[in-house]
Amino acid sequence: MYMDYIEKNAETIDRWVEEGWEWGTPISHEAYLDAKAGRWSMLLTPAKPVPRSWYPPLKDCRVLGLAAGGGQQMPLFAALGAVCTVLDYSRRQLQSEEEVARREGYDIRIVRASMTERLPFEDGAFDLIFHPVSNCYIEEVLPVWRECYRVLRPGGRLLAGMDNGINYIVDESQRHIVQSLPFNPLRDKGLLDELERRDDGVQFSHTLEEQLRGQLQAGFRLLDLYEDTNGSGYLHSLGIPCFWASLAEKPF
């Protein structure tokens, strides 16, 4: 089964942003000023803030926001003195980045490209990659980790948020297990039809081996990790983690 699911996902996310999607709402001017005053936190996953200890010194740090458009994290990095680049495939998410940068008066390099392709950056171009949950919108993860490794300098850090697959096995109420894994709508038209009905774009489950072992296979050294919940809903009320966040380093 062939389809240009990357384009479909970009169109879907553009529509979500126009409808007020939580992950497509830029931060306020007040939040930007708070960050400049040292009051800030960022999310890789829905609910649990990234530990401050995971970040390198951010003054003049070359940061890539990978699939991180939307004007949520990059403005905070800019407020903290980082040199920011954001790559995303959603035009609307990148428009939000441009609007916030213009509002707050900082420079940012904005790149529209798919993370499924070779990243349009030189080897060792970045000190830090910030990659919120987005691998669920692509079929193959290992090529992304390999490209992250390439564009980071030795000693550079990858901060990544990842879905662990649990959200794909339950129904919409999150109370019944209804689906086996892996969840791949390119191999099962029934799944594709269900995603279409729910206006969920084209999504994929990924295993621990793909997500965390994949980083190791790409050459990274895993430094730390944590789990997180959906932030709301039945699984959240039971304390069932549905996401991982990882801190990895490219060795010297």
PDB file of C-alpha atoms in Angstrom:
ATOM      1  CA  MET A   1       0.000   0.000   0.000  1.00  0.00           C
ATOM      2  CA  TYR A   2       1.546   3.331  -1.059  1.00  0.00           C
ATOM      3  CA  MET A   3       0.530   6.792  -0.012  1.00  0.00           C
ATOM      4  CA  ASP A   4       2.334  10.063   0.640  1.00  0.00           C
ATOM      5  CA  TYR A   5       1.561   9.953   4.327  1.00  0.00           C
ATOM      6  CA  ILE A   6       4.096  12.691   5.154  1.00  0.00           C
ATOM      7  CA  GLU A   7       2.090  15.209   3.122  1.00  0.00           C
ATOM      8  CA  LYS A   8      -1.144  13.965   4.644  1.00  0.00           C
ATOM      9  CA  ASN A   9       0.206  14.397   8.163  1.00  0.00           C
ATOM     10  CA  ALA A  10       1.401  17.919   7.400  1.00  0.00           C
ATOM     11  CA  GLU A  11      -2.046  18.842   6.089  1.00  0.00           C
ATOM     12  CA  THR A  12      -3.701  17.251   9.116  1.00  0.00           C
ATOM     13  CA  ILE A  13      -1.485  19.092  11.606  1.00  0.00           C
ATOM     14  CA  ASP A  14      -2.049  22.366   9.760  1.00  0.00           C
ATOM     15  CA  ARG A  15      -5.760  21.847  10.268  1.00  0.00           C
ATOM     16  CA  TRP A  16      -5.328  20.902  13.925  1.00  0.00           C
ATOM     17  CA  VAL A  17      -3.386  24.120  14.528  1.00  0.00           C
ATOM     18  CA  GLU A  18      -6.160  26.194  12.962  1.00  0.00           C
ATOM     19  CA  GLU A  19      -8.620  24.414  15.266  1.00  0.00           C
ATOM     20  CA  GLY A  20      -6.611  25.285  18.393  1.00  0.00           C
ATOM     21  CA  TRP A  21      -4.452  22.174  18.865  1.00  0.00           C
ATOM     22  CA  GLU A  22      -2.693  22.170  22.244  1.00  0.00           C
ATOM     23  CA  TRP A  23       0.705  21.434  20.697  1.00  0.00           C
ATOM     24  CA  GLY A  24       0.293  24.136  18.069  1.00  0.00           C
ATOM     25  CA  THR A  25      -0.473  27.082  20.355  1.00  0.00           C
ATOM     26  CA  PRO A  26       2.537  29.420  20.695  1.00  0.00           C
ATOM     27  CA  ILE A  27       3.703  30.651  24.079  1.00  0.00           C
ATOM     28  CA  SER A  28       2.579  34.075  25.270  1.00  0.00           C
ATOM     29  CA  HIS A  29       4.711  37.200  25.487  1.00  0.00           C
ATOM     30  CA  GLU A  30       4.555  36.834  29.271  1.00  0.00           C
ATOM     31  CA  ALA A  31       6.002  33.314  29.075  1.00  0.00           C
ATOM     32  CA  TYR A  32       8.838  34.620  26.924  1.00  0.00           C
ATOM     33  CA  LEU A  33       9.633  37.326  29.469  1.00  0.00           C
ATOM     34  CA  ASP A  34       9.479  34.760  32.273  1.00  0.00           C
ATOM     35  CA  ALA A  35      12.061  32.665  30.447  1.00  0.00           C
ATOM     36  CA  LYS A  36      14.378  35.654  30.122  1.00  0.00           C
ATOM     37  CA  ALA A  37      14.030  36.059  33.891  1.00  0.00           C
ATOM     38  CA  GLY A  38      14.921  32.394  34.473  1.00  0.00           C
ATOM     39  CA  ARG A  39      11.397  31.045  35.019  1.00  0.00           C
ATOM     40  CA  TRP A  40      10.837  28.362  32.392  1.00  0.00           C
ATOM     41  CA  SER A  41      10.294  24.687  31.676  1.00  0.00           C
ATOM     42  CA  MET A  42       9.853  22.630  28.514  1.00  0.00           C
ATOM     43  CA  LEU A  43       8.052  19.442  27.560  1.00  0.00           C
ATOM     44  CA  LEU A  44       9.218  16.538  25.420  1.00  0.00           C
ATOM     45  CA  THR A  45       6.137  14.512  26.447  1.00  0.00           C
ATOM     46  CA  PRO A  46       2.638  15.619  27.505  1.00  0.00           C
ATOM     47  CA  ALA A  47       2.965  16.320  31.221  1.00  0.00           C
ATOM     48  CA  LYS A  48       6.382  15.955  32.876  1.00  0.00           C
ATOM     49  CA  PRO A  49       8.889  18.819  32.410  1.00  0.00           C
ATOM     50  CA  VAL A  50      12.381  18.003  31.189  1.00  0.00           C
ATOM     51  CA  PRO A  51      14.891  18.121  34.090  1.00  0.00           C
ATOM     52  CA  ARG A  52      17.067  21.242  34.006  1.00  0.00           C
ATOM     53  CA  SER A  53      20.124  18.991  34.391  1.00  0.00           C
ATOM     54  CA  TRP A  54      19.523  17.587  30.897  1.00  0.00           C
ATOM     55  CA  TYR A  55      20.339  20.897  29.202  1.00  0.00           C
ATOM     56  CA  PRO A  56      23.869  22.067  28.470  1.00  0.00           C
ATOM     57  CA  PRO A  57      24.655  25.754  29.041  1.00  0.00           C
ATOM     58  CA  LEU A  58      22.257  27.461  26.643  1.00  0.00           C
ATOM     59  CA  LYS A  59      24.011  30.780  26.030  1.00  0.00           C
ATOM     60  CA  ASP A  60      25.180  30.616  22.377  1.00  0.00           C
ATOM     61  CA  CYS A  61      24.202  26.920  22.259  1.00  0.00           C
ATOM     62  CA  ARG A  62      23.366  25.849  18.696  1.00  0.00           C
ATOM     63  CA  VAL A  63      19.927  24.235  19.079  1.00  0.00           C
ATOM     64  CA  LEU A  64      17.952  22.287  16.495  1.00  0.00           C
ATOM     65  CA  GLY A  65      14.245  21.897  17.208  1.00  0.00           C
ATOM     66  CA  LEU A  66      13.559  18.712  15.241  1.00  0.00           C
ATOM     67  CA  ALA A  67       9.899  18.375  14.243  1.00  0.00           C
ATOM     68  CA  ALA A  68       9.427  21.015  16.945  1.00  0.00           C
ATOM     69  CA  GLY A  69       7.481  23.790  15.230  1.00  0.00           C
ATOM     70  CA  GLY A  70       4.625  25.602  16.910  1.00  0.00           C
ATOM     71  CA  GLY A  71       6.312  28.403  18.836  1.00  0.00           C
ATOM     72  CA  GLN A  72       6.483  26.542  22.154  1.00  0.00           C
ATOM     73  CA  GLN A  73      10.093  25.517  22.837  1.00  0.00           C
ATOM     74  CA  MET A  74      12.167  27.513  20.368  1.00  0.00           C
ATOM     75  CA  PRO A  75      11.103  30.902  21.806  1.00  0.00           C
ATOM     76  CA  LEU A  76      12.250  29.717  25.245  1.00  0.00           C
ATOM     77  CA  PHE A  77      15.606  28.612  23.891  1.00  0.00           C
ATOM     78  CA  ALA A  78      15.954  31.987  22.157  1.00  0.00           C
ATOM     79  CA  ALA A  79      15.077  33.820  25.379  1.00  0.00           C
ATOM     80  CA  LEU A  80      17.851  31.856  27.099  1.00  0.00           C
ATOM     81  CA  GLY A  81      20.433  32.963  24.555  1.00  0.00           C
ATOM     82  CA  ALA A  82      20.559  29.931  22.254  1.00  0.00           C
ATOM     83  CA  VAL A  83      21.127  30.126  18.507  1.00  0.00           C
ATOM     84  CA  CYS A  84      17.999  28.429  17.180  1.00  0.00           C
ATOM     85  CA  THR A  85      17.056  26.425  14.104  1.00  0.00           C
ATOM     86  CA  VAL A  86      13.668  24.725  13.775  1.00  0.00           C
ATOM     87  CA  LEU A  87      12.793  22.023  11.257  1.00  0.00           C
ATOM     88  CA  ASP A  88       9.222  20.914  10.668  1.00  0.00           C
ATOM     89  CA  TYR A  89       7.038  19.865   7.740  1.00  0.00           C
ATOM     90  CA  SER A  90       3.853  21.626   8.860  1.00  0.00           C
ATOM     91  CA  ARG A  91       3.630  25.044   7.252  1.00  0.00           C
ATOM     92  CA  ARG A  92       1.294  26.257   9.975  1.00  0.00           C
ATOM     93  CA  GLN A  93       3.648  25.195  12.762  1.00  0.00           C
ATOM     94  CA  LEU A  94       6.509  27.031  11.056  1.00  0.00           C
ATOM     95  CA  GLN A  95       4.305  30.084  10.567  1.00  0.00           C
ATOM     96  CA  SER A  96       3.807  30.168  14.335  1.00  0.00           C
ATOM     97  CA  GLU A  97       7.592  30.105  14.818  1.00  0.00           C
ATOM     98  CA  GLU A  98       7.977  33.051  12.464  1.00  0.00           C
ATOM     99  CA  GLU A  99       5.205  35.004  14.167  1.00  0.00           C
ATOM    100  CA  VAL A 100       6.629  34.555  17.680  1.00  0.00           C
ATOM    101  CA  ALA A 101      10.154  35.430  16.542  1.00  0.00           C
ATOM    102  CA  ARG A 102       8.852  38.616  14.932  1.00  0.00           C
ATOM    103  CA  ARG A 103       6.821  39.477  18.039  1.00  0.00           C
ATOM    104  CA  GLU A 104       9.764  39.016  20.403  1.00  0.00           C
ATOM    105  CA  GLY A 105      12.482  40.312  18.093  1.00  0.00           C
ATOM    106  CA  TYR A 106      14.876  37.361  17.910  1.00  0.00           C
ATOM    107  CA  ASP A 107      16.423  35.548  14.950  1.00  0.00           C
ATOM    108  CA  ILE A 108      15.677  31.920  14.132  1.00  0.00           C
ATOM    109  CA  ARG A 109      16.452  29.771  11.120  1.00  0.00           C
ATOM    110  CA  ILE A 110      13.224  28.162   9.904  1.00  0.00           C
ATOM    111  CA  VAL A 111      13.466  25.089   7.675  1.00  0.00           C
ATOM    112  CA  ARG A 112      10.602  23.200   6.066  1.00  0.00           C
ATOM    113  CA  ALA A 113      11.755  19.639   5.535  1.00  0.00           C
ATOM    114  CA  SER A 114      10.802  16.089   6.496  1.00  0.00           C
ATOM    115  CA  MET A 115      12.813  14.337   9.172  1.00  0.00           C
ATOM    116  CA  THR A 116      12.398  11.173   7.080  1.00  0.00           C
ATOM    117  CA  GLU A 117      14.965  12.579   4.631  1.00  0.00           C
ATOM    118  CA  ARG A 118      18.633  13.497   5.046  1.00  0.00           C
ATOM    119  CA  LEU A 119      18.636  16.600   7.235  1.00  0.00           C
ATOM    120  CA  PRO A 120      19.759  19.730   5.326  1.00  0.00           C
ATOM    121  CA  PHE A 121      22.600  20.537   7.723  1.00  0.00           C
ATOM    122  CA  GLU A 122      26.340  19.948   7.821  1.00  0.00           C
ATOM    123  CA  ASP A 123      27.980  17.336  10.027  1.00  0.00           C
ATOM    124  CA  GLY A 124      28.408  18.569  13.602  1.00  0.00           C
ATOM    125  CA  ALA A 125      26.257  21.659  13.058  1.00  0.00           C
ATOM    126  CA  PHE A 126      24.476  21.558  16.450  1.00  0.00           C
ATOM    127  CA  ASP A 127      25.214  21.298  20.156  1.00  0.00           C
ATOM    128  CA  LEU A 128      21.692  20.197  21.137  1.00  0.00           C
ATOM    129  CA  ILE A 129      18.718  18.588  19.390  1.00  0.00           C
ATOM    130  CA  PHE A 130      15.312  18.981  21.050  1.00  0.00           C
ATOM    131  CA  HIS A 131      12.885  16.445  19.571  1.00  0.00           C
ATOM    132  CA  PRO A 132       9.396  16.357  21.148  1.00  0.00           C
ATOM    133  CA  VAL A 133       7.052  13.416  20.496  1.00  0.00           C
ATOM    134  CA  SER A 134       6.706  13.148  16.717  1.00  0.00           C
ATOM    135  CA  ASN A 135       8.186   9.786  15.692  1.00  0.00           C
ATOM    136  CA  CYS A 136       4.635   8.450  15.899  1.00  0.00           C
ATOM    137  CA  TYR A 137       4.023  10.198  12.547  1.00  0.00           C
ATOM    138  CA  ILE A 138       6.776   8.349  10.663  1.00  0.00           C
ATOM    139  CA  GLU A 139       7.242   4.680   9.793  1.00  0.00           C
ATOM    140  CA  GLU A 140      11.008   4.271  10.210  1.00  0.00           C
ATOM    141  CA  VAL A 141      12.824   5.702  13.252  1.00  0.00           C
ATOM    142  CA  LEU A 142      16.441   4.511  12.980  1.00  0.00           C
ATOM    143  CA  PRO A 143      17.279   6.801  10.020  1.00  0.00           C
ATOM    144  CA  VAL A 144      16.219   9.782  12.158  1.00  0.00           C
ATOM    145  CA  TRP A 145      18.575   8.770  14.977  1.00  0.00           C
ATOM    146  CA  ARG A 146      21.414   8.344  12.490  1.00  0.00           C
ATOM    147  CA  GLU A 147      20.845  11.811  11.086  1.00  0.00           C
ATOM    148  CA  CYS A 148      20.664  13.279  14.590  1.00  0.00           C
ATOM    149  CA  TYR A 149      24.012  11.665  15.335  1.00  0.00           C
ATOM    150  CA  ARG A 150      25.521  13.096  12.153  1.00  0.00           C
ATOM    151  CA  VAL A 151      24.444  16.708  12.672  1.00  0.00           C
ATOM    152  CA  LEU A 152      25.448  16.839  16.354  1.00  0.00           C
ATOM    153  CA  ARG A 153      28.999  17.745  17.334  1.00  0.00           C
ATOM    154  CA  PRO A 154      30.923  15.283  19.515  1.00  0.00           C
ATOM    155  CA  GLY A 155      29.609  15.807  23.040  1.00  0.00           C
ATOM    156  CA  GLY A 156      26.324  17.143  21.677  1.00  0.00           C
ATOM    157  CA  ARG A 157      23.051  16.078  23.272  1.00  0.00           C
ATOM    158  CA  LEU A 158      19.810  14.617  21.923  1.00  0.00           C
ATOM    159  CA  LEU A 159      16.676  15.169  24.026  1.00  0.00           C
ATOM    160  CA  ALA A 160      13.821  13.092  22.620  1.00  0.00           C
ATOM    161  CA  GLY A 161      10.194  12.356  23.477  1.00  0.00           C
ATOM    162  CA  MET A 162       8.646   9.084  22.266  1.00  0.00           C
ATOM    163  CA  ASP A 163       5.314   7.240  22.366  1.00  0.00           C
ATOM    164  CA  ASN A 164       5.695   3.731  23.829  1.00  0.00           C
ATOM    165  CA  GLY A 165       2.790   2.201  21.856  1.00  0.00           C
ATOM    166  CA  ILE A 166       0.204   1.788  24.620  1.00  0.00           C
ATOM    167  CA  ASN A 167      -2.086   4.456  23.168  1.00  0.00           C
ATOM    168  CA  TYR A 168      -2.447   2.361  20.012  1.00  0.00           C
ATOM    169  CA  ILE A 169      -3.780  -0.790  21.672  1.00  0.00           C
ATOM    170  CA  VAL A 170      -6.813   0.795  23.407  1.00  0.00           C
ATOM    171  CA  ASP A 171     -10.115   2.151  22.152  1.00  0.00           C
ATOM    172  CA  GLU A 172     -11.089   5.823  22.379  1.00  0.00           C
ATOM    173  CA  SER A 173     -12.324   5.392  25.964  1.00  0.00           C
ATOM    174  CA  GLN A 174      -8.901   3.919  26.867  1.00  0.00           C
ATOM    175  CA  ARG A 175     -10.729   1.215  28.848  1.00  0.00           C
ATOM    176  CA  HIS A 176     -10.501  -1.729  26.418  1.00  0.00           C
ATOM    177  CA  ILE A 177      -7.604  -3.343  24.581  1.00  0.00           C
ATOM    178  CA  VAL A 178      -8.746  -3.640  20.981  1.00  0.00           C
ATOM    179  CA  GLN A 179      -5.623  -3.598  18.821  1.00  0.00           C
ATOM    180  CA  SER A 180      -2.462  -5.641  18.438  1.00  0.00           C
ATOM    181  CA  LEU A 181       0.990  -4.198  17.803  1.00  0.00           C
ATOM    182  CA  PRO A 182       2.704  -3.056  15.706  1.00  0.00           C
ATOM    183  CA  PHE A 183       0.257  -0.371  14.643  1.00  0.00           C
ATOM    184  CA  ASN A 184       1.075   0.359  10.998  1.00  0.00           C
ATOM    185  CA  PRO A 185      -1.723   1.730   8.804  1.00  0.00           C
ATOM    186  CA  LEU A 186       0.419   1.419   5.668  1.00  0.00           C
ATOM    187  CA  ARG A 187       0.140  -2.349   6.093  1.00  0.00           C
ATOM    188  CA  ASP A 188      -3.482  -2.504   7.275  1.00  0.00           C
ATOM    189  CA  LYS A 189      -6.163  -0.541   5.433  1.00  0.00           C
ATOM    190  CA  GLY A 190      -8.557  -1.048   8.326  1.00  0.00           C
ATOM    191  CA  LEU A 191      -6.250   0.961  10.575  1.00  0.00           C
ATOM    192  CA  LEU A 192      -5.926   3.626   7.903  1.00  0.00           C
ATOM    193  CA  ASP A 193      -9.712   3.897   7.629  1.00  0.00           C
ATOM    194  CA  GLU A 194     -10.035   4.185  11.421  1.00  0.00           C
ATOM    195  CA  LEU A 195      -7.433   6.958  11.590  1.00  0.00           C
ATOM    196  CA  GLU A 196      -9.244   8.761   8.789  1.00  0.00           C
ATOM    197  CA  ARG A 197     -12.536   8.507  10.674  1.00  0.00           C
ATOM    198  CA  ARG A 198     -10.924  10.009  13.781  1.00  0.00           C
ATOM    199  CA  ASP A 199      -8.985  12.665  11.817  1.00  0.00           C
ATOM    200  CA  ASP A 200      -5.746  11.416  13.386  1.00  0.00           C
ATOM    201  CA  GLY A 201      -3.502  11.610  10.362  1.00  0.00           C
ATOM    202  CA  VAL A 202      -1.291   8.575   9.752  1.00  0.00           C
ATOM    203  CA  GLN A 203       0.371   7.278  12.910  1.00  0.00           C
ATOM    204  CA  PHE A 204       2.654   4.383  13.830  1.00  0.00           C
ATOM    205  CA  SER A 205       3.610   2.543  16.999  1.00  0.00           C
ATOM    206  CA  HIS A 206       7.299   1.947  17.700  1.00  0.00           C
ATOM    207  CA  THR A 207       9.036  -0.475  20.026  1.00  0.00           C
ATOM    208  CA  LEU A 208      11.619   0.108  22.724  1.00  0.00           C
ATOM    209  CA  GLU A 209      14.113  -1.504  20.352  1.00  0.00           C
ATOM    210  CA  GLU A 210      13.341   1.051  17.642  1.00  0.00           C
ATOM    211  CA  GLN A 211      13.297   4.033  19.953  1.00  0.00           C
ATOM    212  CA  LEU A 212      15.950   3.518  22.645  1.00  0.00           C
ATOM    213  CA  ARG A 213      18.032   0.695  21.214  1.00  0.00           C
ATOM    214  CA  GLY A 214      17.908   2.582  17.918  1.00  0.00           C
ATOM    215  CA  GLN A 215      19.703   5.510  19.525  1.00  0.00           C
ATOM    216  CA  LEU A 216      22.405   3.142  20.750  1.00  0.00           C
ATOM    217  CA  GLN A 217      22.692   1.588  17.301  1.00  0.00           C
ATOM    218  CA  ALA A 218      23.148   5.056  15.821  1.00  0.00           C
ATOM    219  CA  GLY A 219      26.129   5.557  18.134  1.00  0.00           C
ATOM    220  CA  PHE A 220      24.629   7.525  21.005  1.00  0.00           C
ATOM    221  CA  ARG A 221      25.395   7.000  24.670  1.00  0.00           C
ATOM    222  CA  LEU A 222      22.183   6.926  26.729  1.00  0.00           C
ATOM    223  CA  LEU A 223      22.556   9.129  29.821  1.00  0.00           C
ATOM    224  CA  ASP A 224      19.081   9.272  31.372  1.00  0.00           C
ATOM    225  CA  LEU A 225      15.376   8.685  30.738  1.00  0.00           C
ATOM    226  CA  TYR A 226      11.939   8.947  32.302  1.00  0.00           C
ATOM    227  CA  GLU A 227       8.358   7.870  31.616  1.00  0.00           C
ATOM    228  CA  ASP A 228       5.283  10.080  31.330  1.00  0.00           C
ATOM    229  CA  THR A 229       1.511   9.721  31.038  1.00  0.00           C
ATOM    230  CA  ASN A 230      -0.949  11.202  28.551  1.00  0.00           C
ATOM    231  CA  GLY A 231      -1.598  14.079  30.942  1.00  0.00           C
ATOM    232  CA  SER A 232      -5.356  13.376  30.916  1.00  0.00           C
ATOM    233  CA  GLY A 233      -7.818  10.543  30.274  1.00  0.00           C
ATOM    234  CA  TYR A 234      -8.362   7.100  31.795  1.00  0.00           C
ATOM    235  CA  LEU A 235      -4.822   5.766  31.346  1.00  0.00           C
ATOM    236  CA  HIS A 236      -3.494   8.928  32.969  1.00  0.00           C
ATOM    237  CA  SER A 237      -5.867   8.486  35.923  1.00  0.00           C
ATOM    238  CA  LEU A 238      -4.419   5.003  36.447  1.00  0.00           C
ATOM    239  CA  GLY A 239      -0.858   6.310  36.266  1.00  0.00           C
ATOM    240  CA  ILE A 240      -0.052   4.222  33.196  1.00  0.00           C
ATOM    241  CA  PRO A 241       2.923   5.693  31.329  1.00  0.00           C
ATOM    242  CA  CYS A 242       2.468   6.039  27.574  1.00  0.00           C
ATOM    243  CA  PHE A 243       5.637   7.954  26.732  1.00  0.00           C
ATOM    244  CA  TRP A 244       9.385   7.891  27.224  1.00  0.00           C
ATOM    245  CA  ALA A 245      11.825  10.787  27.229  1.00  0.00           C
ATOM    246  CA  SER A 246      15.529  10.157  26.760  1.00  0.00           C
ATOM    247  CA  LEU A 247      18.768  12.060  27.128  1.00  0.00           C
ATOM    248  CA  ALA A 248      21.555  10.802  24.869  1.00  0.00           C
ATOM    249  CA  GLU A 249      25.005  12.097  24.013  1.00  0.00           C
ATOM    250  CA  LYS A 250      27.221  11.771  20.954  1.00  0.00           C
ATOM    251  CA  PRO A 251      30.537  10.549  22.387  1.00  0.00           C
ATOM    252  CA  PHE A 252      33.714  12.544  21.900  1.00  0.00           C
TER     253      PHE A 252
END
